[in-house]
mmCIF file with all atom_site columns, C-alpha atoms in Angstrom:
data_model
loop_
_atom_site.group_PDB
_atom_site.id
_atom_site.type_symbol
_atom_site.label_atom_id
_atom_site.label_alt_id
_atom_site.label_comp_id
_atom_site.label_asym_id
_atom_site.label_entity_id
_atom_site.label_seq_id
_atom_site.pdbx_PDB_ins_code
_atom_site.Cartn_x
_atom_site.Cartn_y
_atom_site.Cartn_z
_atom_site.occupancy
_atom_site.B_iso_or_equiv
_atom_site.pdbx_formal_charge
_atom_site.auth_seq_id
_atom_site.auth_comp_id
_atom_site.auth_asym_id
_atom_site.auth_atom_id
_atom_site.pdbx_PDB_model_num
ATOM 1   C CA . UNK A 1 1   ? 0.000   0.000  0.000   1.00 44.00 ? 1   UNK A CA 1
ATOM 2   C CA . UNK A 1 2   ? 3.065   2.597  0.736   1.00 47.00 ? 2   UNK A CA 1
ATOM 3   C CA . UNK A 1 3   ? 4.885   1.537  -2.479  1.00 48.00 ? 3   UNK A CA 1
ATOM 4   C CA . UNK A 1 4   ? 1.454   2.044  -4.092  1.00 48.00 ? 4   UNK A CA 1
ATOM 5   C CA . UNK A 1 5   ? 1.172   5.823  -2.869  1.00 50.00 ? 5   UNK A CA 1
ATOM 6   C CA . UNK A 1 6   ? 5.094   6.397  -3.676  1.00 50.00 ? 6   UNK A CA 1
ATOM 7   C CA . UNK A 1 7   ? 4.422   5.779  -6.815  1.00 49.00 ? 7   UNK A CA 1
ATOM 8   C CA . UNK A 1 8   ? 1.572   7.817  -7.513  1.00 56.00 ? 8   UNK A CA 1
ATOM 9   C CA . UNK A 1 9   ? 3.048   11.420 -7.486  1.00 59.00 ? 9   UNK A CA 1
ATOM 10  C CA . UNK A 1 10  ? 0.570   14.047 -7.688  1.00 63.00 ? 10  UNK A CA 1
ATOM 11  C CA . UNK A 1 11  ? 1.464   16.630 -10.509 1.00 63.00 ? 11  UNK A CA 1
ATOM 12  C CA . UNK A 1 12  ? 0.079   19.894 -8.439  1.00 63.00 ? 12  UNK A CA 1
ATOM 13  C CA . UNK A 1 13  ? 2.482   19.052 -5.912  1.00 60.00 ? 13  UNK A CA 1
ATOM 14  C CA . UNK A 1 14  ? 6.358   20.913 -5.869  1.00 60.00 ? 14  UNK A CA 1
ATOM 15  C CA . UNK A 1 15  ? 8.877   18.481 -6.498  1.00 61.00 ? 15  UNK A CA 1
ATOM 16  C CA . UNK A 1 16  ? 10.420  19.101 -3.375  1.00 57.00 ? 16  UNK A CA 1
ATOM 17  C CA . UNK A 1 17  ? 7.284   17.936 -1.440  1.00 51.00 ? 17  UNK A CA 1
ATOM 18  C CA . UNK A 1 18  ? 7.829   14.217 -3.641  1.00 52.00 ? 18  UNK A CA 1
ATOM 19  C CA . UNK A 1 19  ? 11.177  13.815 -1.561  1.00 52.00 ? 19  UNK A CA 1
ATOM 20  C CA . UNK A 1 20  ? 10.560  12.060 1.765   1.00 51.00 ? 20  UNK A CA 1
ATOM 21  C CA . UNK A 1 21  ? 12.686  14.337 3.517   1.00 50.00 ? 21  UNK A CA 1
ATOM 22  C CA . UNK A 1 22  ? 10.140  17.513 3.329   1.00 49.00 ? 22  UNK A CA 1
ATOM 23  C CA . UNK A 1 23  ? 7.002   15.254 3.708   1.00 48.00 ? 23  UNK A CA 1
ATOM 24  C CA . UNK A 1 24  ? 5.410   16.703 7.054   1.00 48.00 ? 24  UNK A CA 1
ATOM 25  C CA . UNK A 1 25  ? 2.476   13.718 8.710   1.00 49.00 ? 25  UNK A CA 1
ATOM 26  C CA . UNK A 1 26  ? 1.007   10.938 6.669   1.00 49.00 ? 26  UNK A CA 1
ATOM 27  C CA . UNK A 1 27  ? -0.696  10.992 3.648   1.00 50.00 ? 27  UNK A CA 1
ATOM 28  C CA . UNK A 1 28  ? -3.018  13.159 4.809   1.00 53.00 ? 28  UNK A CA 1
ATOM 29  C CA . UNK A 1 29  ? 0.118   16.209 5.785   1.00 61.00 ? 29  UNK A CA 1
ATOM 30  C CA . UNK A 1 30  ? 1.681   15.598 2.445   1.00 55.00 ? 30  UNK A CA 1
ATOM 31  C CA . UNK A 1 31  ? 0.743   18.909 0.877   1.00 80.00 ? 31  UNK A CA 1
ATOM 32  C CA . UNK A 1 32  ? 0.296   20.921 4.341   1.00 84.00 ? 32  UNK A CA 1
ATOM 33  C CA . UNK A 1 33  ? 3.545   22.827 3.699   1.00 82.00 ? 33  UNK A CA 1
ATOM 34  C CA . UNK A 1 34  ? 2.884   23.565 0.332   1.00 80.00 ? 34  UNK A CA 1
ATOM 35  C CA . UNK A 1 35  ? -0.777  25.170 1.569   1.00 85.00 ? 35  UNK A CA 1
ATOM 36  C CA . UNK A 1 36  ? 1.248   26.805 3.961   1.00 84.00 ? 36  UNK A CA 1
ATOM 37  C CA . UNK A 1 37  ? 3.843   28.391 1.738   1.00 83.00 ? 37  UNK A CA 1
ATOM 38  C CA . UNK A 1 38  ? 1.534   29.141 -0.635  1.00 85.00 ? 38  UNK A CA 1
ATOM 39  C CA . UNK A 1 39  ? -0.921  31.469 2.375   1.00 86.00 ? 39  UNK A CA 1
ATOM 40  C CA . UNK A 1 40  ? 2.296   32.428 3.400   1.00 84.00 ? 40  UNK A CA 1
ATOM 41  C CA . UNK A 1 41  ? 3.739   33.953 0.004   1.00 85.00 ? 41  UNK A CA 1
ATOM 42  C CA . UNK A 1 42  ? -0.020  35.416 -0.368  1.00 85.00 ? 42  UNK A CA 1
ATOM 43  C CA . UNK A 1 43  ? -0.606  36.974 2.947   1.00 85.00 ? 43  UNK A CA 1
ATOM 44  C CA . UNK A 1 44  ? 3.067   38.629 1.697   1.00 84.00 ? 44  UNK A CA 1
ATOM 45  C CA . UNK A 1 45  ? 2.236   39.945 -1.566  1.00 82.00 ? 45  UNK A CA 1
ATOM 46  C CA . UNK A 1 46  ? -1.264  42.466 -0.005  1.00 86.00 ? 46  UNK A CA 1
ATOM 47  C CA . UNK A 1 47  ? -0.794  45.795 0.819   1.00 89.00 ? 47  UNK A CA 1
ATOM 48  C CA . UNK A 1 48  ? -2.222  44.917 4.456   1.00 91.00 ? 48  UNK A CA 1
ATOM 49  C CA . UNK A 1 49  ? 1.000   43.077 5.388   1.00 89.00 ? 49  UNK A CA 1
ATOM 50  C CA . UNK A 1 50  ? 3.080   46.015 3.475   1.00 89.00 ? 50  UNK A CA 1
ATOM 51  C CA . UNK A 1 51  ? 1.640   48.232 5.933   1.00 94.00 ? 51  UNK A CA 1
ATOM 52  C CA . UNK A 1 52  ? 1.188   46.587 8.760   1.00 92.00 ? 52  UNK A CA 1
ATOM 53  C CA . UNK A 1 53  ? 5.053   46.068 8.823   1.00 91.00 ? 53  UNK A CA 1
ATOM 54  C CA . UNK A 1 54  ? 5.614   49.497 8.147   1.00 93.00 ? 54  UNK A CA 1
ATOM 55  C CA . UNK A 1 55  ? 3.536   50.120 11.200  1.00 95.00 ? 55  UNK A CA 1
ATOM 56  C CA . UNK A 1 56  ? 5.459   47.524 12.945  1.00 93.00 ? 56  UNK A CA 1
ATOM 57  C CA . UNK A 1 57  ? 9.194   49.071 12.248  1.00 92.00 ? 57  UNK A CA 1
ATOM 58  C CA . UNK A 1 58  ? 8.027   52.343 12.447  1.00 94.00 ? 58  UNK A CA 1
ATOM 59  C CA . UNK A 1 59  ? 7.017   51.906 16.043  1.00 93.00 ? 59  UNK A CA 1
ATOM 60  C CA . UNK A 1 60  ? 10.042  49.977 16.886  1.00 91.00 ? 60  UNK A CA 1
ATOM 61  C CA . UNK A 1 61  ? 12.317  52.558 16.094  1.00 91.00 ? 61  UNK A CA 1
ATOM 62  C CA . UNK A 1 62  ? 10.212  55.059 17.478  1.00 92.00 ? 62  UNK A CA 1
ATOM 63  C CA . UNK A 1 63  ? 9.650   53.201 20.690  1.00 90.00 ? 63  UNK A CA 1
ATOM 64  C CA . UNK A 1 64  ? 13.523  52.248 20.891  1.00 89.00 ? 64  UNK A CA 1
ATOM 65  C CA . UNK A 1 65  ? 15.202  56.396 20.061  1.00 89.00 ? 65  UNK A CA 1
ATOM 66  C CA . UNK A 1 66  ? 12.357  58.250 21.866  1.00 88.00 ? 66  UNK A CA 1
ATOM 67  C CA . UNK A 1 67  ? 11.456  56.235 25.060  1.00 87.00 ? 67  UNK A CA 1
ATOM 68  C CA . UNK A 1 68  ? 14.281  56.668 28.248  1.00 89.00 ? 68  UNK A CA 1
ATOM 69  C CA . UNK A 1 69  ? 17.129  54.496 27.980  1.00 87.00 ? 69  UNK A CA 1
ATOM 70  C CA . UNK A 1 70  ? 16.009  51.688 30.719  1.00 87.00 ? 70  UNK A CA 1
ATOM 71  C CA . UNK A 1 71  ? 12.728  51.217 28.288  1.00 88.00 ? 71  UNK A CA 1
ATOM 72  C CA . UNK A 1 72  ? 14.547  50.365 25.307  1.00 87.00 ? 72  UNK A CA 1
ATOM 73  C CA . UNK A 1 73  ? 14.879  46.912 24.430  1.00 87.00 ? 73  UNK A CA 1
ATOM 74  C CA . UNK A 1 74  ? 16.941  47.412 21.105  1.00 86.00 ? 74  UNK A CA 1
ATOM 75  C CA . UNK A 1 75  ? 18.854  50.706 21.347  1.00 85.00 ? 75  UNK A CA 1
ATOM 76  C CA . UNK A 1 76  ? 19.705  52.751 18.710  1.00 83.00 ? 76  UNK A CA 1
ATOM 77  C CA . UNK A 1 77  ? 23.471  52.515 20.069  1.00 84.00 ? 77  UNK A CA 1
ATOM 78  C CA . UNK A 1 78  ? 23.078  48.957 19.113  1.00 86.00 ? 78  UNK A CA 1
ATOM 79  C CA . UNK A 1 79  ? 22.285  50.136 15.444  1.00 84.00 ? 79  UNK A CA 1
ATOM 80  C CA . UNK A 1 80  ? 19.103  48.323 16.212  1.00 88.00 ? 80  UNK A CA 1
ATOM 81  C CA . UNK A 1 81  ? 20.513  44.463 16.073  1.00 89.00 ? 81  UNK A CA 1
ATOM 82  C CA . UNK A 1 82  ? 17.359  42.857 17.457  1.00 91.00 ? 82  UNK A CA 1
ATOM 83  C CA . UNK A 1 83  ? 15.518  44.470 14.630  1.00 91.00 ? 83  UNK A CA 1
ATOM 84  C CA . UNK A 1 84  ? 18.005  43.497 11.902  1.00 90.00 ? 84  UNK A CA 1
ATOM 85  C CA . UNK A 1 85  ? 18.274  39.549 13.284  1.00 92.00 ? 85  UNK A CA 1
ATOM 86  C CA . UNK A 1 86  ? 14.336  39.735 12.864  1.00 92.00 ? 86  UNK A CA 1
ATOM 87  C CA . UNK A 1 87  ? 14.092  41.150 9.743   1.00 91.00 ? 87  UNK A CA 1
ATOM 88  C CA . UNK A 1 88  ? 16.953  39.067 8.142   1.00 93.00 ? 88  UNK A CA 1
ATOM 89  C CA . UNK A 1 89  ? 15.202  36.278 9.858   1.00 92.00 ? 89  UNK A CA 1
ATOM 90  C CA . UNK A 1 90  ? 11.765  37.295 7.781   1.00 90.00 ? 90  UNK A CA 1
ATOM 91  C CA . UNK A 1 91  ? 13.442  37.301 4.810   1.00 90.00 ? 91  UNK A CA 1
ATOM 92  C CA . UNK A 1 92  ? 15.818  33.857 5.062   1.00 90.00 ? 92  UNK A CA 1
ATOM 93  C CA . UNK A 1 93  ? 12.565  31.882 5.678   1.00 88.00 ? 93  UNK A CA 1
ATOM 94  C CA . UNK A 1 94  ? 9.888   34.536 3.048   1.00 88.00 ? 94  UNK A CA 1
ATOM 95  C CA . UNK A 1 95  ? 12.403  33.817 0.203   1.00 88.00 ? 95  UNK A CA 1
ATOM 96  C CA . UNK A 1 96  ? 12.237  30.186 0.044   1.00 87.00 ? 96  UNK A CA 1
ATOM 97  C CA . UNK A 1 97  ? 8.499   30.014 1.002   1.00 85.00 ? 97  UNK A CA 1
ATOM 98  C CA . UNK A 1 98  ? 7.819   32.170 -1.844  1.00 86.00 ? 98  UNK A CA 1
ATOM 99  C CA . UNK A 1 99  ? 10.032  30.170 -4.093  1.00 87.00 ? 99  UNK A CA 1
ATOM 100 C CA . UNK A 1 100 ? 8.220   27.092 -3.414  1.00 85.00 ? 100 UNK A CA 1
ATOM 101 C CA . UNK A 1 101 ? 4.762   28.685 -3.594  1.00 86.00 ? 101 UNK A CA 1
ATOM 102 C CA . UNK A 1 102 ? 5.520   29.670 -7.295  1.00 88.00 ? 102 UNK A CA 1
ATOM 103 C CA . UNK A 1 103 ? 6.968   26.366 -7.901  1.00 86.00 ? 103 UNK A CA 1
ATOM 104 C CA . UNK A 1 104 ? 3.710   24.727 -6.686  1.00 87.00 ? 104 UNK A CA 1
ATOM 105 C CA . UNK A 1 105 ? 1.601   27.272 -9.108  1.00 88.00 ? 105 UNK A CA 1
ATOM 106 C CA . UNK A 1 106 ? 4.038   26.489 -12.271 1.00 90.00 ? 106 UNK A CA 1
ATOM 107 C CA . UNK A 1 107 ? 2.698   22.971 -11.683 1.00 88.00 ? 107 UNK A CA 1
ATOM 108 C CA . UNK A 1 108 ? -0.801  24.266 -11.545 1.00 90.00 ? 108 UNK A CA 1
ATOM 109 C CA . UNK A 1 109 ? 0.027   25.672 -14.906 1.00 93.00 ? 109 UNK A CA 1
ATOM 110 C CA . UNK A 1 110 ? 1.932   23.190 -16.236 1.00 93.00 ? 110 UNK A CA 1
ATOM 111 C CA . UNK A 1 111 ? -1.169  21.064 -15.847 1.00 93.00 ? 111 UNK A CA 1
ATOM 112 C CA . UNK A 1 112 ? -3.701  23.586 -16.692 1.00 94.00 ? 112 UNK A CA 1
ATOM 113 C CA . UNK A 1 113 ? -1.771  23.925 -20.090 1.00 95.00 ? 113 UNK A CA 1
ATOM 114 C CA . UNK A 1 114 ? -1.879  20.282 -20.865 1.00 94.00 ? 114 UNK A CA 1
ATOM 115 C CA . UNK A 1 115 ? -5.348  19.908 -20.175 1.00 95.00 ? 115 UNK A CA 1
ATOM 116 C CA . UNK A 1 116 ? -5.852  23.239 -22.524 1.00 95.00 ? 116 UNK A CA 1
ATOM 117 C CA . UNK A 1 117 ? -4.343  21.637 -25.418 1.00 95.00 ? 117 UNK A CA 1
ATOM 118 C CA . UNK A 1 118 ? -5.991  18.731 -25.009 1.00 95.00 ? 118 UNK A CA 1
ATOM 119 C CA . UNK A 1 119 ? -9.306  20.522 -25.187 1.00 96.00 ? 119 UNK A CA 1
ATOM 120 C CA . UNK A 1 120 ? -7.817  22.721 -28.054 1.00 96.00 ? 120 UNK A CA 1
ATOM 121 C CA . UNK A 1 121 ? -7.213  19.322 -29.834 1.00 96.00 ? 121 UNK A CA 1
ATOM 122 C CA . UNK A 1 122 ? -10.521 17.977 -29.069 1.00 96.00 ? 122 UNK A CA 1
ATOM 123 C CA . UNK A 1 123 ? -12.323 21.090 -30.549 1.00 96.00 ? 123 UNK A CA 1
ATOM 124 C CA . UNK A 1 124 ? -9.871  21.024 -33.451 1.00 95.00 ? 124 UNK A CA 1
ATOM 125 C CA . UNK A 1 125 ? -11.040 17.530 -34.061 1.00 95.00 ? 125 UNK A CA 1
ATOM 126 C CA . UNK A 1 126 ? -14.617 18.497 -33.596 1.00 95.00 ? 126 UNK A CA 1
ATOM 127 C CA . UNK A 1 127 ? -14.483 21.216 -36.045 1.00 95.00 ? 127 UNK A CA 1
ATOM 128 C CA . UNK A 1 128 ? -13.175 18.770 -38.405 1.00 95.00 ? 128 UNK A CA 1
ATOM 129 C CA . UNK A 1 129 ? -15.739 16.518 -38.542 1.00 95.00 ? 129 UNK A CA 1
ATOM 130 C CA . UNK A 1 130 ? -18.400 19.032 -38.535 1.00 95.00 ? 130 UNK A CA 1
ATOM 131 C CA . UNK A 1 131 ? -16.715 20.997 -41.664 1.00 94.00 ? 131 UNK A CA 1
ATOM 132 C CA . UNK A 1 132 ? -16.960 17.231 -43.522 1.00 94.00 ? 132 UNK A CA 1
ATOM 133 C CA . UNK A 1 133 ? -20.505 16.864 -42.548 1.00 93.00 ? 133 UNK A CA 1
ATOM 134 C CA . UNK A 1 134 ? -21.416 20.225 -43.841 1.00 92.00 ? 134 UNK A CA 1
ATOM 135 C CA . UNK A 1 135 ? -19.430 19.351 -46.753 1.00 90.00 ? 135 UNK A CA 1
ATOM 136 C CA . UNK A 1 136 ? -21.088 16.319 -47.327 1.00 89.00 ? 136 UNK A CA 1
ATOM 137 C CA . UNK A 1 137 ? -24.699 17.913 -46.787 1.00 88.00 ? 137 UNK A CA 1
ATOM 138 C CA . UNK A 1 138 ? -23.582 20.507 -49.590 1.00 85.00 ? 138 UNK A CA 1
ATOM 139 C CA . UNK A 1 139 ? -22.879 17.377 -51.860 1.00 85.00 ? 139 UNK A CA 1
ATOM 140 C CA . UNK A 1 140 ? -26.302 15.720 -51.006 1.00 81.00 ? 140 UNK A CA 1
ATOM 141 C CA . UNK A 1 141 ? -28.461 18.689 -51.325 1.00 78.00 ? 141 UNK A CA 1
ATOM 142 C CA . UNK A 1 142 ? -26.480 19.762 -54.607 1.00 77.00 ? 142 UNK A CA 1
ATOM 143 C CA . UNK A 1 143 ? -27.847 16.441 -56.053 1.00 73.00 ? 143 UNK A CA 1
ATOM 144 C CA . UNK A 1 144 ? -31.569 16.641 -55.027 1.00 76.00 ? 144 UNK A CA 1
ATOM 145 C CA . UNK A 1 145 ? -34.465 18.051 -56.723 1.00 75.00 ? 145 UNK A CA 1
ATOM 146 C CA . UNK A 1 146 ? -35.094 21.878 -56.027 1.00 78.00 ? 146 UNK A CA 1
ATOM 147 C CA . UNK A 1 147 ? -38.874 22.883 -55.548 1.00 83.00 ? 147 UNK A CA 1
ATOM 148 C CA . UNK A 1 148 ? -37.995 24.879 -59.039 1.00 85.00 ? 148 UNK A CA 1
ATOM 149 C CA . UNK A 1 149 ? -37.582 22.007 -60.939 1.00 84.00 ? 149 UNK A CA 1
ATOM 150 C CA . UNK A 1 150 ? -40.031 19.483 -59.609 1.00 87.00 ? 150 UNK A CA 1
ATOM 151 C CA . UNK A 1 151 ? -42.365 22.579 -60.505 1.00 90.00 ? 151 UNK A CA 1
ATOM 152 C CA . UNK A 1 152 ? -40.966 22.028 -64.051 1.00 91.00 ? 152 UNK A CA 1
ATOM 153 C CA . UNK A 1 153 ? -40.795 18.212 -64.176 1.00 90.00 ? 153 UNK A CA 1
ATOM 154 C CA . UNK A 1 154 ? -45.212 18.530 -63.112 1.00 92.00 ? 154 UNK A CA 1
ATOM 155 C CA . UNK A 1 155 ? -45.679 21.463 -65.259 1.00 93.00 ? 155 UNK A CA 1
ATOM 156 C CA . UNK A 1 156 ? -44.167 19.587 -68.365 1.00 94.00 ? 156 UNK A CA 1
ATOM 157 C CA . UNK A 1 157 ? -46.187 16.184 -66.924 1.00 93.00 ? 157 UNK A CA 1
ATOM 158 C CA . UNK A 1 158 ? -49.513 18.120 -66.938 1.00 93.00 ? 158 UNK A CA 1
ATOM 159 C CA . UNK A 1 159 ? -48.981 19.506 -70.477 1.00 93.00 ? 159 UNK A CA 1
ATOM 160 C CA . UNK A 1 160 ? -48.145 16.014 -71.834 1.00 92.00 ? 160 UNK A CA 1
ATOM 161 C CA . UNK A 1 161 ? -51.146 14.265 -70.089 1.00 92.00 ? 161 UNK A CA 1
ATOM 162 C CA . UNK A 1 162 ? -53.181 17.489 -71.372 1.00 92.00 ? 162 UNK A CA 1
ATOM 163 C CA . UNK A 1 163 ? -51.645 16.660 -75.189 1.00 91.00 ? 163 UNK A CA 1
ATOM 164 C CA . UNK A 1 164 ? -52.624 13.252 -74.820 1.00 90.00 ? 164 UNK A CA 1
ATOM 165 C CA . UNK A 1 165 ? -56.286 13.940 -73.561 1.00 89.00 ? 165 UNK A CA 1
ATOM 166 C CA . UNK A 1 166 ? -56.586 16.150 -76.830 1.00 89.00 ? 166 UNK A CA 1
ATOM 167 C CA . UNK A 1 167 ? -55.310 13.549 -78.811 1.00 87.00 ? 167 UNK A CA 1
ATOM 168 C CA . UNK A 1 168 ? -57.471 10.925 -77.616 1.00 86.00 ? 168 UNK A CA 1
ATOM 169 C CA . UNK A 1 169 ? -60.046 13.626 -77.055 1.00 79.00 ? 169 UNK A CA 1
ATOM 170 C CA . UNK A 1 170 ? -60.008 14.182 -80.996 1.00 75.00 ? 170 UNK A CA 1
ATOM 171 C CA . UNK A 1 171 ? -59.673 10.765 -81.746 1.00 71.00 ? 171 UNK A CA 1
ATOM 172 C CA . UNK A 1 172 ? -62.999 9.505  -80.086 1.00 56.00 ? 172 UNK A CA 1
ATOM 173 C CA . UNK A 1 173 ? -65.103 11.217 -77.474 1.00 55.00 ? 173 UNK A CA 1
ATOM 174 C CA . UNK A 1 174 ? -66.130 9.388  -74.755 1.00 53.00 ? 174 UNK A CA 1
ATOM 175 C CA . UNK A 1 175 ? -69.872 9.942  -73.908 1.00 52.00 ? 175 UNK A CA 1
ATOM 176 C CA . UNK A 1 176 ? -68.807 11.083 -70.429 1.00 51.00 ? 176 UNK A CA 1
ATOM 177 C CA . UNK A 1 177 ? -66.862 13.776 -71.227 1.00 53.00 ? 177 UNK A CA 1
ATOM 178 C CA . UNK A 1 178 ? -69.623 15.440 -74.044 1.00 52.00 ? 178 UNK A CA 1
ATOM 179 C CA . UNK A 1 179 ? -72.306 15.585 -71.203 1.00 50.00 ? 179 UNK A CA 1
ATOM 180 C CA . UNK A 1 180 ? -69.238 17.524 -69.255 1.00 55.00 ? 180 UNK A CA 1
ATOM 181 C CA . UNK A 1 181 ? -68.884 14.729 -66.337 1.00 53.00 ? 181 UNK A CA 1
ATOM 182 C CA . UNK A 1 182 ? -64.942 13.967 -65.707 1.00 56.00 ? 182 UNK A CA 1
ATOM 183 C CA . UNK A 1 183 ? -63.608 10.510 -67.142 1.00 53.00 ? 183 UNK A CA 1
ATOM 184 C CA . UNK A 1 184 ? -60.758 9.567  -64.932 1.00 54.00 ? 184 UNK A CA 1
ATOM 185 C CA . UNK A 1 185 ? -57.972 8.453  -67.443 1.00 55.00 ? 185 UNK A CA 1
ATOM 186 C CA . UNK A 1 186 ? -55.279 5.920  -67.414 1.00 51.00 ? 186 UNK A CA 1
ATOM 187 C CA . UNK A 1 187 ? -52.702 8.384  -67.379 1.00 47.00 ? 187 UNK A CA 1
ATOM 188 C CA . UNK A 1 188 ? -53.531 9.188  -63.808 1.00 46.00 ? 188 UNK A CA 1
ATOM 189 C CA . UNK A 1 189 ? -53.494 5.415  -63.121 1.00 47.00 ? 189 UNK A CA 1
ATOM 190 C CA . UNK A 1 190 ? -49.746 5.635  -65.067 1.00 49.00 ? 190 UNK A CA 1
ATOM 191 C CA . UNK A 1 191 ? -48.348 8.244  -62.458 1.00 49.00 ? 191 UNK A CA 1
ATOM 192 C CA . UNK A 1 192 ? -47.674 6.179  -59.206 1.00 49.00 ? 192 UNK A CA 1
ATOM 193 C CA . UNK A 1 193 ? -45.811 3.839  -61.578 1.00 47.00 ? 193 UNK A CA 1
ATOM 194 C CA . UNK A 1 194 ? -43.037 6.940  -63.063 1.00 47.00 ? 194 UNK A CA 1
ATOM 195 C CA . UNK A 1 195 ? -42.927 8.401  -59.454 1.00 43.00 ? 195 UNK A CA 1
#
């Protein structure tokens, strides 16, 4: 079951949290210092922590050249080493935090861009076939009958069933049709048969 999860690594997750040396817990911890750095390099980058250690140093330095001398815990004699350590301290652990958090979100992209082209492909493909099946309707309606010239084809039907009914009409008469009652023909039987 361990050799099962080892090999299973999880493509939004920093190469450095793969290593078993920077796993933190179980399974469950694996990506807790990845969520960390990332809130970490976040809370960073907002103009809330921007001023709020602005605040912070400006009151420290205030606090440590205006208050009596017992009262100051990091004088300005010093050149304010207490400060500095903290600072530099901020920044040794910020840098690599932040590092890691963009590391974690060029994964995220990395993945997010594969997935992309993918779909790009997919529509590509899509667009294909439809373009063919258009194409193909084009063919198939280019080779039926337009409502012009079925109009045409029953116009020129009707005129040669009309010329036969006068030539059969001058021939012989039938009784019907001189007392003016219809006579169905045998052309009109004829026409299921050419359609």
């Amino acid at each position: 079951m361990a050799r099962a999860d080892k090999a299973v690594a999880r493509l939004d997750a920093p190469k450095g949290l793969r290593s078993p040396m920077l796993r933190l817990g179980g399974g469950g911890g694996r990506d807790t210092f990845g969520r960390f750095s990332e809130a970490f390099a976040r809370a960073m980058g907002t103009s809330a922590f921007l001023i709020g250690m602005t605040i912070f140093v400006t009151v420290w330095l205030v606090w440590n050249i205006a208050m009596p001398r017992p009262w100051q815990f990091d004088p300005a004699a010093t050149n304010f080493t207490l400060l500095t350590l903290m600072l530099s301290l901020q920044a040794s652990y910020a840098a690599p935090l932040i590092l890691l958090a963009q590391n974690r979100q060029d994964d995220r992209d990395r993945v997010q861009i594969e997935q992309d082209r993918q779909r790009a492909e997919r529509n590509l493909a899509d667009t294909e076939y439809l373009a063919r099946e258009v194409v193909a309707l084009r063919l198939a309606v280019k080779d039926m009958a337009s409502k012009d010239f079925i109009r045409a084809e029953l116009r020129a039907l009707l005129e040669e069933l009309e010329r036969d009914r006068d030539e059969r009409g001058e021939q012989a008469e039938p009784a019907g049709e001189a007392a003016g009652v219809p006579v169905p023909r045998r052309a009109a039987r004829d026409e299921p048969a050419r359609g």
